[in-house]
Amino acid sequence: MRLDYSTTFIAGIAEACNPILACETRSENALAAVNPVQCYGAQIRRKVFKRILQIKDEYEKAVNDQRASCDDGQYHNRFASRESGSGMTIPACVLLMMCMQGGDIHNELINSRLFHPSSVPSVSSYCHVRDKIPLDIIEDFFHWVVEEYYWTDPSMNLSEALHIMAVDGSELQYPPNPSEPDNYVKTRSQTKARNCVHMNCCVDTTRNFVVDIIIQDAHKKDERDANYTFIKRIASRFSNPDVRRSYLFTTDRGYEAWNLPVIADHYGVSFLCRIKSEDSNGILVGLKDLLPCGRNSFDRTITLRLTRDPSKKGKPGYHYLAPSTYCELCTKDHDYDITLRILKIRISDKLTEYLFTNLPKYKYDKQCMVRFYHRRWPCETSFEVVKFTLCLSATHAASNVPVRKEIFCRFAMFDLSSTLFNKLNVLEKKEDTGRKYDYVQDISSAMADIRAYFLSSLDYDIDTVVRRITRPDRENEPTERNKNPRHPTSFGHRMG
């Protein structure tokens, strides 16, 4: 059944979910009397639409709170809206930020099919509504998605042996804007410039779900601090030390620091970090005397007392930290005892990697460490999917705050899609199908269908559509990595 267009999106988004929701004065009894399509994708869309409709109420509450906090005669509504005759509403704007592709704003408004062709809102009305929504409301929407479909999901098994959380960062560029010095970056030749923000993500690699995001300005980015924040936020959710220890944070060389094992030990979580070689300027430089020499692999557990006291430098069992070395819990008046496990792994005759962790040797051998670190890869692919499949790299804003709003909305869309993938769990074994390879879900293609489903005014079984989209699983085949760079896409015509 195809539903009619609506002149305002509050009716349009409601009709896409259920015809009864088109009435502003809808009742729960009437809502319960309607039988929507019984599929998991429809349930997700229905619940998300209800949450998006609540954003308008949160906006109005923010306006009233600001009015109440100001004296009479001095009130200035920074969220104020011009008379709404354009048909663009706050819920429509949020859904568009979730589902926009790489076209300019006018074409995106037309192709979304959320509005009647004769009353498509103007570009300026979209930008105005987008700019007046407070950033914290959009951020709360993303955290609602995480809370609803990750932390409180009934399928979330806290008794799993390990929850592998991959932490990494990526840069998002948008058109140059010199009025934002914290994000304005010039090239070495000083001939070109760009603006960018740094996205730090914490991804559950088992479920391919982005659990948390921290967005930093280009000139103020600190990936290590973001990692410590992720550890503190997740550890604060659990009082059971066994559950805390089951969360394994995996990081690459950029996160190597003495503060990492200290923070992980203090908050009771596990960590696994790839570090620089002993010939570089990393942690291993000061530990050469405690580790085996030569080309052979090793797996060594050492116990140290970190100290800031210069008089203890060189004493057995002590490791001196210079004043320039950042470590939160190791001060001049307080030493910190730490147990580390350091591994040297020979990948080939020419390639050697070093890892350090606090996972016990008796429980997880060297092969487990390699396998755990290899499972960081979904964190890399999640950035690729969000940037290029969900078109985040083609931003439709030229300033910091609107770009951050788009980031939170696109990652919310990514998590909703991953939730549906995890529920369907499509896997076609080659033994059952007679094919050469196993077939798994094609996430990139399926996300395009899910995005179209969120914008559609049709009720259909999206689960069946997603199940049909598969690809051969060739992960075990040795292939060389494609090192051709993908240049960022930023054109001013997308802003209006």
mmCIF file of C-alpha atoms in Angstrom, residues 167-362:
data_model
loop_
_atom_site.group_PDB
_atom_site.id
_atom_site.type_symbol
_atom_site.label_atom_id
_atom_site.label_comp_id
_atom_site.label_asym_id
_atom_site.label_seq_id
_atom_site.Cartn_x
_atom_site.Cartn_y
_atom_site.Cartn_z
ATOM 1 C CA VAL A 167 39.730 2.042 18.983
ATOM 2 C CA ASP A 168 40.900 4.130 16.051
ATOM 3 C CA GLY A 169 40.603 7.578 14.530
ATOM 4 C CA SER A 170 39.937 9.048 11.116
ATOM 5 C CA GLU A 171 39.902 12.508 9.616
ATOM 6 C CA LEU A 172 36.867 14.037 7.934
ATOM 7 C CA GLN A 173 37.475 16.972 5.622
ATOM 8 C CA TYR A 174 35.051 19.684 4.597
ATOM 9 C CA PRO A 175 35.408 22.909 2.536
ATOM 10 C CA PRO A 176 37.978 25.444 3.791
ATOM 11 C CA ASN A 177 36.681 27.944 6.313
ATOM 12 C CA PRO A 178 39.376 30.308 7.712
ATOM 13 C CA SER A 179 36.976 31.603 10.357
ATOM 14 C CA GLU A 180 37.519 28.320 12.268
ATOM 15 C CA PRO A 181 41.255 28.369 13.131
ATOM 16 C CA ASP A 182 41.062 25.186 15.233
ATOM 17 C CA ASN A 183 40.042 23.176 12.159
ATOM 18 C CA TYR A 184 41.735 25.149 9.381
ATOM 19 C CA VAL A 185 44.721 23.241 7.975
ATOM 20 C CA LYS A 186 47.107 24.434 5.256
ATOM 21 C CA THR A 187 49.337 22.272 3.120
ATOM 22 C CA ARG A 188 53.106 22.503 3.306
ATOM 23 C CA SER A 189 53.195 24.576 0.141
ATOM 24 C CA GLN A 190 50.689 26.990 1.727
ATOM 25 C CA THR A 191 48.798 27.035 -1.585
ATOM 26 C CA LYS A 192 45.808 24.927 -0.581
ATOM 27 C CA ALA A 193 43.848 24.595 2.627
ATOM 28 C CA ARG A 194 41.090 22.506 4.107
ATOM 29 C CA ASN A 195 39.031 22.219 7.257
ATOM 30 C CA CYS A 196 38.755 18.920 9.048
ATOM 31 C CA VAL A 197 37.668 17.290 12.269
ATOM 32 C CA HIS A 198 39.065 14.121 13.831
ATOM 33 C CA MET A 199 36.653 11.272 14.586
ATOM 34 C CA ASN A 200 37.610 8.781 17.312
ATOM 35 C CA CYS A 201 35.500 5.625 17.408
ATOM 36 C CA CYS A 202 35.211 2.661 19.733
ATOM 37 C CA VAL A 203 33.859 -0.332 17.778
ATOM 38 C CA ASP A 204 32.682 -3.687 19.057
ATOM 39 C CA THR A 205 34.304 -5.862 16.397
ATOM 40 C CA THR A 206 32.146 -8.913 17.155
ATOM 41 C CA ARG A 207 28.938 -7.071 16.326
ATOM 42 C CA ASN A 208 30.479 -4.397 14.086
ATOM 43 C CA PHE A 209 28.770 -1.730 16.196
ATOM 44 C CA VAL A 210 30.115 1.769 16.942
ATOM 45 C CA VAL A 211 29.698 2.026 20.709
ATOM 46 C CA ASP A 212 31.045 5.552 21.228
ATOM 47 C CA ILE A 213 32.361 8.557 19.293
ATOM 48 C CA ILE A 214 34.542 11.491 20.316
ATOM 49 C CA ILE A 215 34.958 14.294 17.767
ATOM 50 C CA GLN A 216 37.976 16.579 18.129
ATOM 51 C CA ASP A 217 39.189 19.686 16.325
ATOM 52 C CA ALA A 218 42.038 19.181 13.870
ATOM 53 C CA HIS A 219 44.590 21.157 15.883
ATOM 54 C CA LYS A 220 43.432 19.734 19.212
ATOM 55 C CA LYS A 221 43.177 16.053 18.371
ATOM 56 C CA ASP A 222 44.461 13.609 20.968
ATOM 57 C CA GLU A 223 43.744 9.988 20.088
ATOM 58 C CA ARG A 224 45.317 8.675 23.282
ATOM 59 C CA ASP A 225 43.105 10.823 25.484
ATOM 60 C CA ALA A 226 40.056 9.673 23.508
ATOM 61 C CA ASN A 227 41.064 6.059 24.157
ATOM 62 C CA TYR A 228 41.354 6.713 27.902
ATOM 63 C CA THR A 229 37.907 8.301 27.845
ATOM 64 C CA PHE A 230 36.420 5.246 26.109
ATOM 65 C CA ILE A 231 37.966 2.987 28.761
ATOM 66 C CA LYS A 232 36.595 5.090 31.614
ATOM 67 C CA ARG A 233 33.101 5.343 30.127
ATOM 68 C CA ILE A 234 32.720 1.608 29.531
ATOM 69 C CA ALA A 235 34.337 0.586 32.817
ATOM 70 C CA SER A 236 31.993 2.902 34.731
ATOM 71 C CA ARG A 237 29.011 0.863 33.498
ATOM 72 C CA PHE A 238 29.955 -2.277 35.411
ATOM 73 C CA SER A 239 30.672 -2.960 39.055
ATOM 74 C CA ASN A 240 31.590 -6.610 38.440
ATOM 75 C CA PRO A 241 35.384 -6.804 37.922
ATOM 76 C CA ASP A 242 35.058 -9.959 35.796
ATOM 77 C CA VAL A 243 32.773 -8.171 33.346
ATOM 78 C CA ARG A 244 35.159 -5.223 33.188
ATOM 79 C CA ARG A 245 38.096 -7.510 32.482
ATOM 80 C CA SER A 246 36.158 -9.103 29.597
ATOM 81 C CA TYR A 247 36.413 -5.850 27.598
ATOM 82 C CA LEU A 248 39.587 -5.922 25.520
ATOM 83 C CA PHE A 249 40.642 -2.589 23.993
ATOM 84 C CA THR A 250 42.863 -3.083 20.934
ATOM 85 C CA THR A 251 44.903 -0.185 19.542
ATOM 86 C CA ASP A 252 47.689 0.395 17.039
ATOM 87 C CA ARG A 253 51.078 2.086 17.420
ATOM 88 C CA GLY A 254 49.643 5.592 17.646
ATOM 89 C CA TYR A 255 48.220 4.807 21.101
ATOM 90 C CA GLU A 256 51.457 3.496 22.592
ATOM 91 C CA ALA A 257 52.072 5.183 25.963
ATOM 92 C CA TRP A 258 52.878 4.262 29.558
ATOM 93 C CA ASN A 259 49.559 5.707 30.626
ATOM 94 C CA LEU A 260 47.638 3.014 28.685
ATOM 95 C CA PRO A 261 48.534 0.002 30.883
ATOM 96 C CA VAL A 262 48.169 2.141 34.002
ATOM 97 C CA ILE A 263 44.647 3.298 33.083
ATOM 98 C CA ALA A 264 43.652 -0.215 31.976
ATOM 99 C CA ASP A 265 44.896 -1.698 35.254
ATOM 100 C CA HIS A 266 43.267 0.983 37.392
ATOM 101 C CA TYR A 267 39.834 0.599 35.750
ATOM 102 C CA GLY A 268 40.083 -3.187 35.494
ATOM 103 C CA VAL A 269 39.853 -3.643 31.713
ATOM 104 C CA SER A 270 42.060 -5.583 29.289
ATOM 105 C CA PHE A 271 44.149 -4.027 26.542
ATOM 106 C CA LEU A 272 46.215 -5.122 23.550
ATOM 107 C CA CYS A 273 48.436 -2.609 21.762
ATOM 108 C CA ARG A 274 50.849 -2.953 18.872
ATOM 109 C CA ILE A 275 54.024 -1.055 19.746
ATOM 110 C CA LYS A 276 57.186 0.150 18.051
ATOM 111 C CA SER A 277 60.291 -1.974 17.831
ATOM 112 C CA GLU A 278 63.134 -1.828 20.346
ATOM 113 C CA ASP A 279 65.219 0.077 17.792
ATOM 114 C CA SER A 280 62.694 2.917 17.653
ATOM 115 C CA ASN A 281 61.703 5.536 20.234
ATOM 116 C CA GLY A 282 58.875 3.609 21.884
ATOM 117 C CA ILE A 283 58.341 1.897 25.213
ATOM 118 C CA LEU A 284 60.704 -0.988 24.446
ATOM 119 C CA VAL A 285 63.748 1.296 24.384
ATOM 120 C CA GLY A 286 63.838 1.429 28.190
ATOM 121 C CA LEU A 287 63.136 -2.288 28.581
ATOM 122 C CA LYS A 288 65.945 -3.789 26.472
ATOM 123 C CA ASP A 289 67.726 -5.186 29.519
ATOM 124 C CA LEU A 290 64.609 -7.118 30.587
ATOM 125 C CA LEU A 291 63.859 -8.739 27.217
ATOM 126 C CA PRO A 292 65.662 -11.449 25.207
ATOM 127 C CA CYS A 293 68.007 -10.354 22.439
ATOM 128 C CA GLY A 294 68.254 -11.744 18.938
ATOM 129 C CA ARG A 295 65.895 -12.445 16.077
ATOM 130 C CA ASN A 296 63.794 -15.114 17.773
ATOM 131 C CA SER A 297 60.237 -14.532 18.928
ATOM 132 C CA PHE A 298 59.475 -14.284 22.636
ATOM 133 C CA ASP A 299 56.584 -13.959 25.051
ATOM 134 C CA ARG A 300 57.762 -12.391 28.301
ATOM 135 C CA THR A 301 55.820 -11.182 31.363
ATOM 136 C CA ILE A 302 57.533 -8.504 33.480
ATOM 137 C CA THR A 303 56.593 -6.632 36.652
ATOM 138 C CA LEU A 304 57.700 -3.024 37.110
ATOM 139 C CA ARG A 305 57.277 -0.225 39.574
ATOM 140 C CA LEU A 306 56.824 3.030 37.677
ATOM 141 C CA THR A 307 58.345 6.003 39.490
ATOM 142 C CA ARG A 308 58.973 9.717 39.062
ATOM 143 C CA ASP A 309 61.742 9.776 41.669
ATOM 144 C CA PRO A 310 65.136 10.330 39.952
ATOM 145 C CA SER A 311 66.937 8.683 42.890
ATOM 146 C CA LYS A 312 65.298 5.334 42.020
ATOM 147 C CA LYS A 313 66.405 5.474 38.403
ATOM 148 C CA GLY A 314 68.327 2.326 37.459
ATOM 149 C CA LYS A 315 67.363 0.356 40.573
ATOM 150 C CA PRO A 316 66.201 -3.245 39.999
ATOM 151 C CA GLY A 317 62.443 -3.521 39.526
ATOM 152 C CA TYR A 318 61.986 0.238 38.935
ATOM 153 C CA HIS A 319 61.309 2.066 35.707
ATOM 154 C CA TYR A 320 61.820 5.822 35.764
ATOM 155 C CA LEU A 321 59.317 8.044 33.900
ATOM 156 C CA ALA A 322 60.625 11.422 32.789
ATOM 157 C CA PRO A 323 58.608 14.534 33.708
ATOM 158 C CA SER A 324 57.571 14.878 30.061
ATOM 159 C CA THR A 325 56.047 11.363 30.043
ATOM 160 C CA TYR A 326 52.318 11.604 30.690
ATOM 161 C CA CYS A 327 50.968 9.161 33.271
ATOM 162 C CA GLU A 328 47.922 10.106 35.327
ATOM 163 C CA LEU A 329 48.394 7.862 38.358
ATOM 164 C CA CYS A 330 52.189 7.905 38.675
ATOM 165 C CA THR A 331 53.305 11.039 40.518
ATOM 166 C CA LYS A 332 56.329 12.173 42.508
ATOM 167 C CA ASP A 333 54.689 11.016 45.712
ATOM 168 C CA HIS A 334 53.134 7.817 44.389
ATOM 169 C CA ASP A 335 54.759 4.945 42.472
ATOM 170 C CA TYR A 336 52.617 2.552 40.472
ATOM 171 C CA ASP A 337 53.118 -1.235 40.199
ATOM 172 C CA ILE A 338 52.281 -2.702 36.817
ATOM 173 C CA THR A 339 52.520 -6.154 35.203
ATOM 174 C CA LEU A 340 53.026 -6.276 31.443
ATOM 175 C CA ARG A 341 53.206 -9.039 28.910
ATOM 176 C CA ILE A 342 55.362 -8.226 25.876
ATOM 177 C CA LEU A 343 55.357 -10.358 22.729
ATOM 178 C CA LYS A 344 57.654 -10.405 19.721
ATOM 179 C CA ILE A 345 56.026 -12.117 16.750
ATOM 180 C CA ARG A 346 57.814 -12.930 13.506
ATOM 181 C CA ILE A 347 55.332 -12.546 10.658
ATOM 182 C CA SER A 348 57.939 -13.332 7.985
ATOM 183 C CA ASP A 349 61.705 -13.211 7.508
ATOM 184 C CA LYS A 350 61.539 -9.445 7.006
ATOM 185 C CA LEU A 351 58.571 -8.478 9.180
ATOM 186 C CA THR A 352 58.416 -8.535 12.978
ATOM 187 C CA GLU A 353 55.657 -7.103 15.161
ATOM 188 C CA TYR A 354 55.600 -6.286 18.874
ATOM 189 C CA LEU A 355 52.531 -6.399 21.122
ATOM 190 C CA PHE A 356 52.015 -5.604 24.761
ATOM 191 C CA THR A 357 49.016 -6.526 26.865
ATOM 192 C CA ASN A 358 47.779 -7.424 30.335
ATOM 193 C CA LEU A 359 46.091 -10.678 29.254
ATOM 194 C CA PRO A 360 47.548 -13.674 31.121
ATOM 195 C CA LYS A 361 49.805 -16.099 29.247
ATOM 196 C CA TYR A 362 48.266 -19.212 30.779
#
